[in-house]
Coordinates of C-alpha atoms in Angstrom, one line a residue:
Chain J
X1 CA 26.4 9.2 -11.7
X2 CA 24.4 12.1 -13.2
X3 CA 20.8 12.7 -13.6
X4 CA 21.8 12.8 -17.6
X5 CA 23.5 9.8 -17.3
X6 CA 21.2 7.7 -15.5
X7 CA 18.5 8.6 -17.9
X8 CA 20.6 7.4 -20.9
X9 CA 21.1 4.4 -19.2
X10 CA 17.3 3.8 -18.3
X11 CA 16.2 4.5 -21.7
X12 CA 18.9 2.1 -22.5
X13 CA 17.5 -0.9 -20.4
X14 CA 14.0 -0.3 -21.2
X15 CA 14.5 -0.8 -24.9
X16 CA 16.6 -3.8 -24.4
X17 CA 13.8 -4.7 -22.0
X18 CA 11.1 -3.4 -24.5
X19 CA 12.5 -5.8 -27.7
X20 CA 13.2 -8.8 -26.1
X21 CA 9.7 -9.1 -24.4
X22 CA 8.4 -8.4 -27.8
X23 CA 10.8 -11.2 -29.3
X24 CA 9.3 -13.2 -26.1
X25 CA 5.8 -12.4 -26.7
X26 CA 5.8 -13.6 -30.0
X27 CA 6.9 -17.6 -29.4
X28 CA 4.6 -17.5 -27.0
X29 CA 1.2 -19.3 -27.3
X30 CA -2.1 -18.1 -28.9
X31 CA -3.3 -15.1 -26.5
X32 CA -6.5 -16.7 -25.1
X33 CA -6.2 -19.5 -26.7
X34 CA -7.3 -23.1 -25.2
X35 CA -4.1 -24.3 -24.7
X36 CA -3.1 -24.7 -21.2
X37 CA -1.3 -27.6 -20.0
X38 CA -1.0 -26.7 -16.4
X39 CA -4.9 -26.1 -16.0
X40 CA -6.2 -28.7 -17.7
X41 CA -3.4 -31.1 -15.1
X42 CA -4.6 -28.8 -12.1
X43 CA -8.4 -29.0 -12.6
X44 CA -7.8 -33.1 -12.9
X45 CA -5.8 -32.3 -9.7
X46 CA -8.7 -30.0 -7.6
X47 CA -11.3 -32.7 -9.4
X48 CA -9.7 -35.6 -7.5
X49 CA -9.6 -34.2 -4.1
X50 CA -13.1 -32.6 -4.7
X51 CA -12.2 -29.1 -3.8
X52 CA -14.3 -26.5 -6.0
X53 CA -12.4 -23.2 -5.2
X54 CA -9.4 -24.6 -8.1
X55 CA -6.9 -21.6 -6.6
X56 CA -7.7 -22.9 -3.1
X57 CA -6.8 -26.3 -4.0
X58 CA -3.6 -25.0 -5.5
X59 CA -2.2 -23.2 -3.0
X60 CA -3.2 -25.0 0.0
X61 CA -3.1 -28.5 -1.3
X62 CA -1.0 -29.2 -4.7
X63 CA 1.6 -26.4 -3.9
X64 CA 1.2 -26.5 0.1
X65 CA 4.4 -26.1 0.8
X66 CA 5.0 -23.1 -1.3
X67 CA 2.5 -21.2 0.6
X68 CA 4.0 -22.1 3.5
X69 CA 7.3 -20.3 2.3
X70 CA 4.8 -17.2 1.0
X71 CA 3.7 -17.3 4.4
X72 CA 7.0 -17.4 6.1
X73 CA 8.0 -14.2 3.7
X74 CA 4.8 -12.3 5.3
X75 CA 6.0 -13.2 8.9
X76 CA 9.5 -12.3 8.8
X77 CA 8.9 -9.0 6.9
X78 CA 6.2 -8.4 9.7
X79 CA 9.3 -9.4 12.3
X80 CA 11.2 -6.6 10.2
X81 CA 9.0 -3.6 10.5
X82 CA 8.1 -4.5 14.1
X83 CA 11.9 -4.0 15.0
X84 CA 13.0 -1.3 12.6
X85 CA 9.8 0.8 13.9
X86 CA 11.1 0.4 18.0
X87 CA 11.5 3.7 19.6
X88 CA 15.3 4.3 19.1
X89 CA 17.6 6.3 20.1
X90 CA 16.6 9.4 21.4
X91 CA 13.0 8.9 21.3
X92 CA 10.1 8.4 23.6
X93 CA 7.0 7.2 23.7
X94 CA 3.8 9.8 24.0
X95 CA 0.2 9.4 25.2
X96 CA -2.2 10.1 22.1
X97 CA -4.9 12.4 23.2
X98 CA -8.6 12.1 21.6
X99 CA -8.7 15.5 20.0
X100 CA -10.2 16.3 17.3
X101 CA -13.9 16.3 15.7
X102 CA -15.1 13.3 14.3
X103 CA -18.4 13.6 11.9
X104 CA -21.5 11.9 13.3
X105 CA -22.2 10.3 10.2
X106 CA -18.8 8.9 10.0
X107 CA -19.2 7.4 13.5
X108 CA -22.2 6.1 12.1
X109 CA -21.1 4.4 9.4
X110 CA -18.2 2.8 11.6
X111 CA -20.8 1.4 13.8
X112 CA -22.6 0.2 10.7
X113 CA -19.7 -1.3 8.9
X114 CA -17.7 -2.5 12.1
X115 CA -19.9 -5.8 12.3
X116 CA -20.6 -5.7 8.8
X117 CA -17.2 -6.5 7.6
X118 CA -16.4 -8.8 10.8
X119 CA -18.9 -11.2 9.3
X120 CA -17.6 -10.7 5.5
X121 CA -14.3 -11.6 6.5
X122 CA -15.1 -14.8 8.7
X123 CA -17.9 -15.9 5.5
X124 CA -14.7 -15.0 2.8
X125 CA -12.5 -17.1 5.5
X126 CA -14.9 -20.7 6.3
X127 CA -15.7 -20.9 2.7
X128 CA -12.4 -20.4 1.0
X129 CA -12.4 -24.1 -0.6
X130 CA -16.0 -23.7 -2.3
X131 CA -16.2 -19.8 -3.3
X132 CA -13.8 -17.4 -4.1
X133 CA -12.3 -16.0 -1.4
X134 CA -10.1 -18.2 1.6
X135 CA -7.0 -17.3 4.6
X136 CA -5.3 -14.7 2.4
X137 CA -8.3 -12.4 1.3
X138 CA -10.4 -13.2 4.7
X139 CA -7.1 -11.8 6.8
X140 CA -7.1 -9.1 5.0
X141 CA -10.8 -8.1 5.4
X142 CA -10.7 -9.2 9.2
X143 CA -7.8 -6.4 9.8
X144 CA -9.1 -3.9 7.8
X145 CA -12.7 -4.3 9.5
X146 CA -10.7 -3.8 12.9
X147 CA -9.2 -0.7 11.7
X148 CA -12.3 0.7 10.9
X149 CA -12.2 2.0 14.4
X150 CA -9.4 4.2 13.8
X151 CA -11.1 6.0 10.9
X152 CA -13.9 6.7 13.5
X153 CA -11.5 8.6 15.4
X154 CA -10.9 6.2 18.1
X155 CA -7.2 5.5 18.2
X156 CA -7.8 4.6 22.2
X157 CA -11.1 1.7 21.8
X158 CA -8.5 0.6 18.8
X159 CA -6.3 0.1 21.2
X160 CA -8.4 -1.1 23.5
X161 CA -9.7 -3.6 21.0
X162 CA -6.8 -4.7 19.0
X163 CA -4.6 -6.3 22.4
X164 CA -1.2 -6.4 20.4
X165 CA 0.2 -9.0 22.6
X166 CA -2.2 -11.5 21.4
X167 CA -2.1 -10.4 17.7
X168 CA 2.1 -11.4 18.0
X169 CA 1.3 -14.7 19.1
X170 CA -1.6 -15.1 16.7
X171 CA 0.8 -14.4 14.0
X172 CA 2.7 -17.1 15.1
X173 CA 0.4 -19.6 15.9
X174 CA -0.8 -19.4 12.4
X175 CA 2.5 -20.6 11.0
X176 CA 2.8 -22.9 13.6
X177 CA -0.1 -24.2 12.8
X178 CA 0.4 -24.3 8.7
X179 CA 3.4 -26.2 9.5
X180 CA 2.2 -28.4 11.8
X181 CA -0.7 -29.4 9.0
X182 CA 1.8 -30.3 6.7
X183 CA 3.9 -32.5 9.1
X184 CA 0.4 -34.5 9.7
X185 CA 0.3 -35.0 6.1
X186 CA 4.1 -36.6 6.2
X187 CA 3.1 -38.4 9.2
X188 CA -0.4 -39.5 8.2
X189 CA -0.4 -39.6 4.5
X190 CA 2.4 -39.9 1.7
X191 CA 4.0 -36.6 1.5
X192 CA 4.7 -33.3 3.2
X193 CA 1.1 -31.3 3.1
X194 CA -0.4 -34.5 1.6
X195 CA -4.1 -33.8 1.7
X196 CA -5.3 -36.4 4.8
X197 CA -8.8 -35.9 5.5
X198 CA -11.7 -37.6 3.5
X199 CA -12.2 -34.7 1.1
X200 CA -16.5 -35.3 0.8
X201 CA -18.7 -33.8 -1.7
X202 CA -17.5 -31.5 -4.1
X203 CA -19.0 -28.3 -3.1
X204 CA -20.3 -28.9 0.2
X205 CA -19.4 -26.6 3.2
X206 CA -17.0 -29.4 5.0
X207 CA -15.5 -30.7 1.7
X208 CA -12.1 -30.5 0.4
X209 CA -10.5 -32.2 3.6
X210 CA -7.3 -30.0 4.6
X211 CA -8.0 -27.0 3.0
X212 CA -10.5 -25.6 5.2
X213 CA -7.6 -25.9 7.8
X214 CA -4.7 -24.2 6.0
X215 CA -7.3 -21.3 5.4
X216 CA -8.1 -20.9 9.0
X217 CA -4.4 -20.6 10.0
X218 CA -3.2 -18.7 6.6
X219 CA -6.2 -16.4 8.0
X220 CA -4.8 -16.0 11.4
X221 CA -1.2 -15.3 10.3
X222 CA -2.2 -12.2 7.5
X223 CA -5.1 -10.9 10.3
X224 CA -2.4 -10.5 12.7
X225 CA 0.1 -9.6 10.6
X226 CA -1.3 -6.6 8.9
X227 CA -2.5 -5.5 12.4
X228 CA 0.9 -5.6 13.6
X229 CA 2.2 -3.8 10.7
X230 CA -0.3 -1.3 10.7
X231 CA 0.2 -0.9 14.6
X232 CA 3.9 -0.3 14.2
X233 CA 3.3 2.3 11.7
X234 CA 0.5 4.3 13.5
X235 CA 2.6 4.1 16.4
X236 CA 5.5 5.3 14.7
X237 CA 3.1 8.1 13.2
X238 CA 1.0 8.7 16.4
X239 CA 2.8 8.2 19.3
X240 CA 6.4 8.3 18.7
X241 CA 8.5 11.6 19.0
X242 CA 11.7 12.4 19.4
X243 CA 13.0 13.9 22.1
X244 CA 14.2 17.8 22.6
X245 CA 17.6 17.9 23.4
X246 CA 17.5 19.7 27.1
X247 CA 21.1 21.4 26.6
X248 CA 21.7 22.8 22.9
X249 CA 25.2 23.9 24.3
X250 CA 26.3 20.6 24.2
X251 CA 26.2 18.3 21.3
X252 CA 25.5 15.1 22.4
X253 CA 27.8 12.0 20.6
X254 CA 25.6 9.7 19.3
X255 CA 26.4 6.4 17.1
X256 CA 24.8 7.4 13.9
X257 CA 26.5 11.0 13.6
X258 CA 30.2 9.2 14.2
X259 CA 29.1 6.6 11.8
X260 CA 28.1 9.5 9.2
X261 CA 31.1 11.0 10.0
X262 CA 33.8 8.1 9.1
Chain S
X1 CA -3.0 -12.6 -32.4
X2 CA -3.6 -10.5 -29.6
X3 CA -0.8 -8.9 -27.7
X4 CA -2.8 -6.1 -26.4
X5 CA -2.7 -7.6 -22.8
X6 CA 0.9 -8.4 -22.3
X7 CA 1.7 -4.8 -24.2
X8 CA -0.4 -3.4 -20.9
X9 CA 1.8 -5.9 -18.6
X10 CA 5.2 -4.8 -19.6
X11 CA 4.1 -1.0 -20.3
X12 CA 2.9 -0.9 -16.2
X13 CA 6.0 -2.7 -14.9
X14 CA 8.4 -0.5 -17.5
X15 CA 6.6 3.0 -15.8
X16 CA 6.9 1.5 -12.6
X17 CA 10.9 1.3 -13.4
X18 CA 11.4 4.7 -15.2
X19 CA 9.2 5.9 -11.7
X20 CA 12.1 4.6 -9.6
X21 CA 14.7 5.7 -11.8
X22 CA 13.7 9.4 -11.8
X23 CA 12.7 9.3 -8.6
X24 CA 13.0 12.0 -5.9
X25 CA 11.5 10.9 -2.9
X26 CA 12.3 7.3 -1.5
X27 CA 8.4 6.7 -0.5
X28 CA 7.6 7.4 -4.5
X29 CA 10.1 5.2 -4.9
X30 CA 8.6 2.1 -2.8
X31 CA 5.4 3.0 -4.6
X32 CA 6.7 3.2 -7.8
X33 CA 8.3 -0.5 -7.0
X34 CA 4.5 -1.8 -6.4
X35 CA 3.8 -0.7 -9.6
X36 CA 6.2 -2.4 -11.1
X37 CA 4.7 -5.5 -9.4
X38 CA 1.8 -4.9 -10.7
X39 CA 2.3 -5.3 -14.1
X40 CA 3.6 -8.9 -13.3
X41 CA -0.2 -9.4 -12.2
X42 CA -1.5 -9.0 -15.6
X43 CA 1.4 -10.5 -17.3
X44 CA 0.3 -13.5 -14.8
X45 CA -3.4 -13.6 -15.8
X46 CA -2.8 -12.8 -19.3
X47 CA -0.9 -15.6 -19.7
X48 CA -3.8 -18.0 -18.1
X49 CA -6.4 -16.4 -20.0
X50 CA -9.3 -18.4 -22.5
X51 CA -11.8 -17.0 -24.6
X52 CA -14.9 -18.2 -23.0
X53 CA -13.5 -19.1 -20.2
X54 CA -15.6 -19.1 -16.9
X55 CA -13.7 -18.6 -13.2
X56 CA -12.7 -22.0 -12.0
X57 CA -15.0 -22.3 -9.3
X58 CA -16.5 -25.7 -10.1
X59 CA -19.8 -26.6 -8.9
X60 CA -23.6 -27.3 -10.8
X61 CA -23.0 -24.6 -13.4
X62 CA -19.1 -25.4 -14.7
X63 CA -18.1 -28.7 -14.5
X64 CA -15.3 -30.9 -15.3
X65 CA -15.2 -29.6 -19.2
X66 CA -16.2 -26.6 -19.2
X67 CA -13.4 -24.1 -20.0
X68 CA -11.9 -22.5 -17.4
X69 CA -9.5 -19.8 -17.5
X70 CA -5.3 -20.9 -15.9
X71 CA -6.0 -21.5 -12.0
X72 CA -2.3 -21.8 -11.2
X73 CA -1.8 -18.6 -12.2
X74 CA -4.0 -17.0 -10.5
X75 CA -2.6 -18.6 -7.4
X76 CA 0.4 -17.6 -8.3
X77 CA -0.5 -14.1 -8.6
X78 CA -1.6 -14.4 -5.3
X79 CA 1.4 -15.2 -4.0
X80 CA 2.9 -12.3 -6.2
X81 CA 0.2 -9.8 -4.2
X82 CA 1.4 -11.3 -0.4
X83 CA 5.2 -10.8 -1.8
X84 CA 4.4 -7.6 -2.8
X85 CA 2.8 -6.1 0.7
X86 CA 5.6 -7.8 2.4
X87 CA 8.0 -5.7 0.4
X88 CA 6.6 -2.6 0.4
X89 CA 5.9 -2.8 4.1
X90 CA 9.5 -3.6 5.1
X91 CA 10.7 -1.0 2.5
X92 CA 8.3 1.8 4.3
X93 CA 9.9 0.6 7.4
X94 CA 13.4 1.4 5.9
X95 CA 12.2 4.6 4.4
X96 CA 10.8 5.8 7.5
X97 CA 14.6 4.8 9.3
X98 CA 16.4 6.4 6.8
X99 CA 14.2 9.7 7.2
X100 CA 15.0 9.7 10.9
X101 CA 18.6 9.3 10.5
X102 CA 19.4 11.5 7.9
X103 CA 16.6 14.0 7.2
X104 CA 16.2 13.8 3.8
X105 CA 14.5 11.3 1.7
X106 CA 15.7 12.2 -1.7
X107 CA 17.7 9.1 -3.1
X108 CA 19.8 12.1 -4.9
X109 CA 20.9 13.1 -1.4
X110 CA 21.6 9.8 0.5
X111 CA 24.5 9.3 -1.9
X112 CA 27.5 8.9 0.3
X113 CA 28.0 6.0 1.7
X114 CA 28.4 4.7 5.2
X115 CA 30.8 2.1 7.3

């Protein structure tokens, strides 16, 4: 297919796209308007389990087990990168030396913000169920707080302090440990991720019974997986090179070329 | 009516498309893909929007009448965002293979096919 061709037939779609979302758009309900049927059944919802972060009560106790999928999504793409960014063929693995000039303020700051955003993430994290924030956002945070160390120019203490062994099984143990909640609601309560625990006062720290737990391992499994992911790729960028080839007289036969060549 | 917000929506996920259409490098590509996505997220809270709605964080201040903007959307669109790293990640990943294997990254390039 031709550039000219492929053009026609984007311009194509996207008008056929284009008019029927506009024919869409138009049956649909008042923009802003006040009705919504879902909320108004999800607030009775989060109301009757006393949860006051409404999103939190969504995901991790009226649609449990569809997080629990989300989460499985985020695993096995993390299992994906990890083992389509291995050293392959024809490739080794290099020490990374510390060169390079770091600024003093920006060492600075890391030592400033290092802590700093620790503490954000594990405040996001414990109070998922009463502010905004919970697992998803406070994982997130967490990792990005750990690779502050890198932008201080310290690929070896981020190595040092980022053990990648545990983060594998952390990532695990997080889904283990989402499932595992939701089995103690079959076995405990009515249903699959039924919400077990006394649920207390709205808006108190311990409140919301479950929820509190699903954040804590939803936390654990995006921490370590963005870690991991992040790992493979500064590994792939860092420390992985491909090898010279010692005789250029002989070609050596490798699969890919015969595969290119078929 | 108001259809500024879903016009936004559909106009972010339609450049996001024409992006990968014309694209010449695979990693614009997996970027121009996100984009795409990301028109889904205001299509998402768009359609869970209220005028005078408050965030539905309940507590002293909003209570059990007080209008609150869609919450299952927004925990949907949350789901969207998780989706969406996942993909681009694993689509980097690919990039990154293909790269190795073939030296080029120009979709226009990769077009014969293997097996």
């Amino acid at each position: 297919m031709t550039r000219r061709i492929r053009l026609i037939v984007l311009g194509l779609g996207i008008v056929a796209f284009a008019v029927s979302m506009a024919l869409a758009f138009t049956g649909m309900p008042q923009f802003g308007g006040d009705l919504h049927a879902y909320r108004d059944a999800a607030v009775a919802a989060t109301y009757a389990h006393d949860t006051a972060n409404a999103v939190s009560s969504i995901n991790f106790d009226q649609r449990g087990f569809d997080t629990f999928g989300e989460e499985t999504i985020l695993f096995c793409a993390v299992i994906g990168v990890a083992a389509l960014l291995r050293p392959v063929y024809r490739e080794r693995r290099r020490e990374v030396s510390e060169a390079g000039h770091v600024l003093e303020s920006t060492n600075l700051l890391v030592y400033f913000l290092f802590p700093l955003t620790v503490v954000l993430a594990v405040n996001v994290l414990a109070h998922g169920a009463v502010t905004p924030g919970g697992g998803f956002q406070g994982g997130v945070i967490l990792s990005t707080g750990i690779h502050l160390l890198y932008v201080g120019g310290r690929y070896s203490l981020l190595r040092k302090l980022r053990p990648l062994a545990w983060f594998h099984q952390g990532e695990a143990l997080g889904v283990v440990l989402f499932g595992a909640l939701g089995i103690t609601g079959a076995a405990l309560g009515s249903a699959l991720f039924a919400n077990v625990i006394p649920q207390g006062q709205l808006g108190d720290f311990i409140s919301s019974g479950t929820v509190p737990l699903f954040n804590i391992a939803v936390g654990m499994t995006v921490c370590s997986s963005v870690i991991v992911l992040l790992a493979s790729f500064l590994d792939q960028a860092l420390a992985i090179r491909a090898e010279r080839v010692s005789d250029p007289g002989r070609t050596p036969r490798s699969g890919y070329e015969e595969g290119s060549a078929s | 009516m108001n259809y500024y917000a879903y016009f936004v929506a559909v106009s972010i996920m339609l450049l996001g498309v024409a992006g990968i259409a014309t694209s010449r490098n695979l990693v614009h590509t997996v970027v121009c893909l996100s984009v795409a996505q990301s028109g889904t997220y205001v299509l998402l809270v768009a359609v869970g929007f209220q005028y005078g709605g408050v965030a539905p964080i309940f507590g002293a201040q909003v209570g059990k009448t007080t209008p609150v903007v869609d919450p299952v959307v927004q925990a949907l669109t949350l789901t969207d965002i998780v989706v969406s790293a996942a993909v681009t990640s694993m689509l980097l990943a690919l990039v990154i293979q293909i790269a190795k294997r073939h030296q080029a990254i120009d979709p226009d390039r990769l077009g014969r096919l293997e097996g």
